[in-house]
Amino acid sequence: TMPKEPAVLRQNILDTTAAVLACGIDPKKCVLFRQSLVPEHAELAWILGCLTNVPRLLRLPQWKMKRASQNNEGTVGLLTYPVLQAADILLYKSTHVPVGEDQVLHLELAQDIAQHFNKKYGEFFPVPKAILSEL
């Protein structure tokens, strides 16, 4: 949600890919791809954003915290990021999503958006359930 220098962004993509591979993800057993090359993520985020009300997004604690750290000048990208996260989940019709405690509210937003979409247009998206990690 913050502008990055193109060279830094490219290096971050490579570094993240290296970290994922170093963690033991086997590209022979799973599909690795750069999300920004899949236009359906942004397209679905737009559609879902048109179904999501602003007051709901303004109540999310992450918005309040990040906005405060940006001198109360949070960006639209920051505000709508949880809708993009919902699109990332719903695009693949995910039924279960591993999340940390700090992301439970964002997953609940994805659940609400899926239910709202399904009610309006018919059953299409599964309502994803959280898989909370045990520490």
Short mmCIF file of the C-alpha atoms (twelve columns), coordinates in Angstrom:
data_MODEL
# 
_entry.id   MODEL 
# 
loop_
_atom_site.group_PDB 
_atom_site.id 
_atom_site.type_symbol 
_atom_site.label_atom_id 
_atom_site.label_alt_id 
_atom_site.label_comp_id 
_atom_site.label_asym_id 
_atom_site.label_seq_id 
_atom_site.Cartn_x 
_atom_site.Cartn_y 
_atom_site.Cartn_z 
_atom_site.pdbx_PDB_model_num 
ATOM 1   C CA . THR A 1   0.000   0.000   0.000   1 
ATOM 2   C CA . MET A 2   3.049   2.241   0.005   1 
ATOM 3   C CA . PRO A 3   4.835   3.278   -3.208  1 
ATOM 4   C CA . LYS A 4   8.086   1.417   -3.797  1 
ATOM 5   C CA . GLU A 5   10.985  2.088   -6.110  1 
ATOM 6   C CA . PRO A 6   10.700  -0.356  -9.039  1 
ATOM 7   C CA . ALA A 7   14.187  -1.794  -8.472  1 
ATOM 8   C CA . VAL A 8   13.432  -2.369  -4.780  1 
ATOM 9   C CA . LEU A 9   10.108  -4.013  -5.618  1 
ATOM 10  C CA . ARG A 10  11.766  -6.348  -8.142  1 
ATOM 11  C CA . GLN A 11  14.405  -7.318  -5.564  1 
ATOM 12  C CA . ASN A 12  11.724  -7.874  -2.894  1 
ATOM 13  C CA . ILE A 13  9.929   -10.278 -5.252  1 
ATOM 14  C CA . LEU A 14  13.127  -12.242 -5.803  1 
ATOM 15  C CA . ASP A 15  13.955  -12.242 -2.083  1 
ATOM 16  C CA . THR A 16  10.475  -13.442 -1.157  1 
ATOM 17  C CA . THR A 17  10.626  -16.195 -3.759  1 
ATOM 18  C CA . ALA A 18  14.020  -17.303 -2.418  1 
ATOM 19  C CA . ALA A 19  12.659  -17.334 1.147   1 
ATOM 20  C CA . VAL A 20  9.644   -19.436 0.138   1 
ATOM 21  C CA . LEU A 21  11.906  -21.947 -1.603  1 
ATOM 22  C CA . ALA A 22  14.332  -21.945 1.344   1 
ATOM 23  C CA . CYS A 23  11.429  -22.857 3.643   1 
ATOM 24  C CA . GLY A 24  11.095  -26.105 1.724   1 
ATOM 25  C CA . ILE A 25  8.246   -25.344 -0.667  1 
ATOM 26  C CA . ASP A 26  8.736   -27.751 -3.557  1 
ATOM 27  C CA . PRO A 27  7.796   -26.176 -6.908  1 
ATOM 28  C CA . LYS A 28  7.354   -29.705 -8.291  1 
ATOM 29  C CA . LYS A 29  4.480   -30.218 -5.840  1 
ATOM 30  C CA . CYS A 30  2.844   -26.769 -5.843  1 
ATOM 31  C CA . VAL A 31  2.305   -23.822 -8.104  1 
ATOM 32  C CA . LEU A 32  4.315   -20.684 -7.402  1 
ATOM 33  C CA . PHE A 33  3.226   -17.541 -9.181  1 
ATOM 34  C CA . ARG A 34  3.448   -13.795 -8.869  1 
ATOM 35  C CA . GLN A 35  0.008   -12.603 -7.859  1 
ATOM 36  C CA . SER A 36  0.458   -9.231  -9.555  1 
ATOM 37  C CA . LEU A 37  0.580   -11.046 -12.910 1 
ATOM 38  C CA . VAL A 38  -2.933  -12.450 -12.379 1 
ATOM 39  C CA . PRO A 39  -5.348  -9.633  -13.281 1 
ATOM 40  C CA . GLU A 40  -8.319  -11.490 -11.813 1 
ATOM 41  C CA . HIS A 41  -7.140  -10.564 -8.298  1 
ATOM 42  C CA . ALA A 42  -7.575  -6.847  -8.955  1 
ATOM 43  C CA . GLU A 43  -10.720 -7.404  -11.028 1 
ATOM 44  C CA . LEU A 44  -12.443 -9.379  -8.280  1 
ATOM 45  C CA . ALA A 45  -11.240 -6.870  -5.673  1 
ATOM 46  C CA . TRP A 46  -12.994 -4.133  -7.660  1 
ATOM 47  C CA . ILE A 47  -16.238 -6.127  -7.827  1 
ATOM 48  C CA . LEU A 48  -16.117 -6.986  -4.121  1 
ATOM 49  C CA . GLY A 49  -15.203 -3.404  -3.248  1 
ATOM 50  C CA . CYS A 50  -18.418 -2.301  -4.907  1 
ATOM 51  C CA . LEU A 51  -20.285 -4.592  -2.484  1 
ATOM 52  C CA . THR A 52  -18.410 -3.523  0.662   1 
ATOM 53  C CA . ASN A 53  -19.418 -0.488  2.676   1 
ATOM 54  C CA . VAL A 54  -16.839 2.027   3.821   1 
ATOM 55  C CA . PRO A 55  -17.965 2.192   7.482   1 
ATOM 56  C CA . ARG A 56  -17.172 -1.538  7.823   1 
ATOM 57  C CA . LEU A 57  -13.627 -0.962  6.559   1 
ATOM 58  C CA . LEU A 58  -13.145 2.084   8.786   1 
ATOM 59  C CA . ARG A 59  -13.877 -0.064  11.862  1 
ATOM 60  C CA . LEU A 60  -11.047 -2.520  11.198  1 
ATOM 61  C CA . PRO A 61  -8.327  -2.127  13.856  1 
ATOM 62  C CA . GLN A 62  -5.537  -2.546  11.297  1 
ATOM 63  C CA . TRP A 63  -6.857  0.503   9.388   1 
ATOM 64  C CA . LYS A 64  -6.905  2.574   12.558  1 
ATOM 65  C CA . MET A 65  -3.374  1.552   13.559  1 
ATOM 66  C CA . LYS A 66  -1.808  2.011   10.120  1 
ATOM 67  C CA . ARG A 67  -3.616  5.300   9.556   1 
ATOM 68  C CA . ALA A 68  -2.288  6.598   12.862  1 
ATOM 69  C CA . SER A 69  1.236   5.644   11.805  1 
ATOM 70  C CA . GLN A 70  0.728   7.652   8.589   1 
ATOM 71  C CA . ASN A 71  -0.212  10.863  10.432  1 
ATOM 72  C CA . ASN A 72  -3.924  10.123  9.970   1 
ATOM 73  C CA . GLU A 73  -3.556  10.316  6.205   1 
ATOM 74  C CA . GLY A 74  -4.254  6.704   5.294   1 
ATOM 75  C CA . THR A 75  -4.545  5.937   1.604   1 
ATOM 76  C CA . VAL A 76  -7.427  4.361   -0.300  1 
ATOM 77  C CA . GLY A 77  -5.118  1.419   -0.980  1 
ATOM 78  C CA . LEU A 78  -4.633  0.922   2.736   1 
ATOM 79  C CA . LEU A 79  -8.366  1.204   3.406   1 
ATOM 80  C CA . THR A 80  -9.326  -1.272  0.683   1 
ATOM 81  C CA . TYR A 81  -6.478  -3.728  1.244   1 
ATOM 82  C CA . PRO A 82  -8.733  -6.094  3.252   1 
ATOM 83  C CA . VAL A 83  -11.058 -6.282  0.224   1 
ATOM 84  C CA . LEU A 84  -8.078  -7.296  -1.925  1 
ATOM 85  C CA . GLN A 85  -7.250  -9.942  0.678   1 
ATOM 86  C CA . ALA A 86  -10.835 -11.190 0.442   1 
ATOM 87  C CA . ALA A 87  -10.508 -11.350 -3.345  1 
ATOM 88  C CA . ASP A 88  -7.246  -13.301 -2.969  1 
ATOM 89  C CA . ILE A 89  -9.077  -15.858 -0.838  1 
ATOM 90  C CA . LEU A 90  -12.358 -16.025 -2.726  1 
ATOM 91  C CA . LEU A 91  -10.849 -16.083 -6.225  1 
ATOM 92  C CA . TYR A 92  -9.621  -19.622 -5.598  1 
ATOM 93  C CA . LYS A 93  -12.821 -20.624 -3.788  1 
ATOM 94  C CA . SER A 94  -10.804 -21.383 -0.672  1 
ATOM 95  C CA . THR A 95  -12.661 -23.245 2.040   1 
ATOM 96  C CA . HIS A 96  -10.026 -22.946 4.772   1 
ATOM 97  C CA . VAL A 97  -7.401  -20.254 5.307   1 
ATOM 98  C CA . PRO A 98  -4.452  -20.399 7.718   1 
ATOM 99  C CA . VAL A 99  -4.385  -17.089 9.591   1 
ATOM 100 C CA . GLY A 100 -2.798  -15.576 12.648  1 
ATOM 101 C CA . GLU A 101 -4.895  -13.921 15.336  1 
ATOM 102 C CA . ASP A 102 -4.139  -10.521 13.823  1 
ATOM 103 C CA . GLN A 103 -5.860  -11.499 10.569  1 
ATOM 104 C CA . VAL A 104 -9.054  -13.037 11.962  1 
ATOM 105 C CA . LEU A 105 -11.055 -9.836  11.410  1 
ATOM 106 C CA . HIS A 106 -9.900  -9.662  7.798   1 
ATOM 107 C CA . LEU A 107 -11.013 -13.258 7.285   1 
ATOM 108 C CA . GLU A 108 -14.354 -12.403 8.879   1 
ATOM 109 C CA . LEU A 109 -14.661 -9.606  6.319   1 
ATOM 110 C CA . ALA A 110 -13.976 -12.145 3.548   1 
ATOM 111 C CA . GLN A 111 -16.680 -14.392 5.030   1 
ATOM 112 C CA . ASP A 112 -19.170 -11.524 5.144   1 
ATOM 113 C CA . ILE A 113 -18.352 -10.486 1.579   1 
ATOM 114 C CA . ALA A 114 -18.778 -14.087 0.352   1 
ATOM 115 C CA . GLN A 115 -22.139 -14.373 2.108   1 
ATOM 116 C CA . HIS A 116 -23.303 -11.016 0.744   1 
ATOM 117 C CA . PHE A 117 -22.225 -11.937 -2.797  1 
ATOM 118 C CA . ASN A 118 -23.913 -15.350 -2.553  1 
ATOM 119 C CA . LYS A 119 -27.138 -13.846 -1.234  1 
ATOM 120 C CA . LYS A 120 -27.227 -11.294 -4.055  1 
ATOM 121 C CA . TYR A 121 -26.074 -13.477 -6.968  1 
ATOM 122 C CA . GLY A 122 -26.572 -17.091 -5.870  1 
ATOM 123 C CA . GLU A 123 -24.239 -19.576 -4.231  1 
ATOM 124 C CA . PHE A 124 -20.846 -19.078 -5.835  1 
ATOM 125 C CA . PHE A 125 -18.153 -18.595 -3.199  1 
ATOM 126 C CA . PRO A 126 -17.577 -20.998 -0.321  1 
ATOM 127 C CA . VAL A 127 -17.503 -19.163 3.008   1 
ATOM 128 C CA . PRO A 128 -13.903 -19.708 4.117   1 
ATOM 129 C CA . LYS A 129 -13.115 -20.913 7.615   1 
ATOM 130 C CA . ALA A 130 -10.077 -19.900 9.641   1 
ATOM 131 C CA . ILE A 131 -7.329  -22.329 10.515  1 
ATOM 132 C CA . LEU A 132 -5.625  -20.771 13.517  1 
ATOM 133 C CA . SER A 133 -2.063  -21.820 14.173  1 
ATOM 134 C CA . GLU A 134 -1.259  -23.239 17.568  1 
ATOM 135 C CA . LEU A 135 1.861   -21.798 19.161  1 
# 
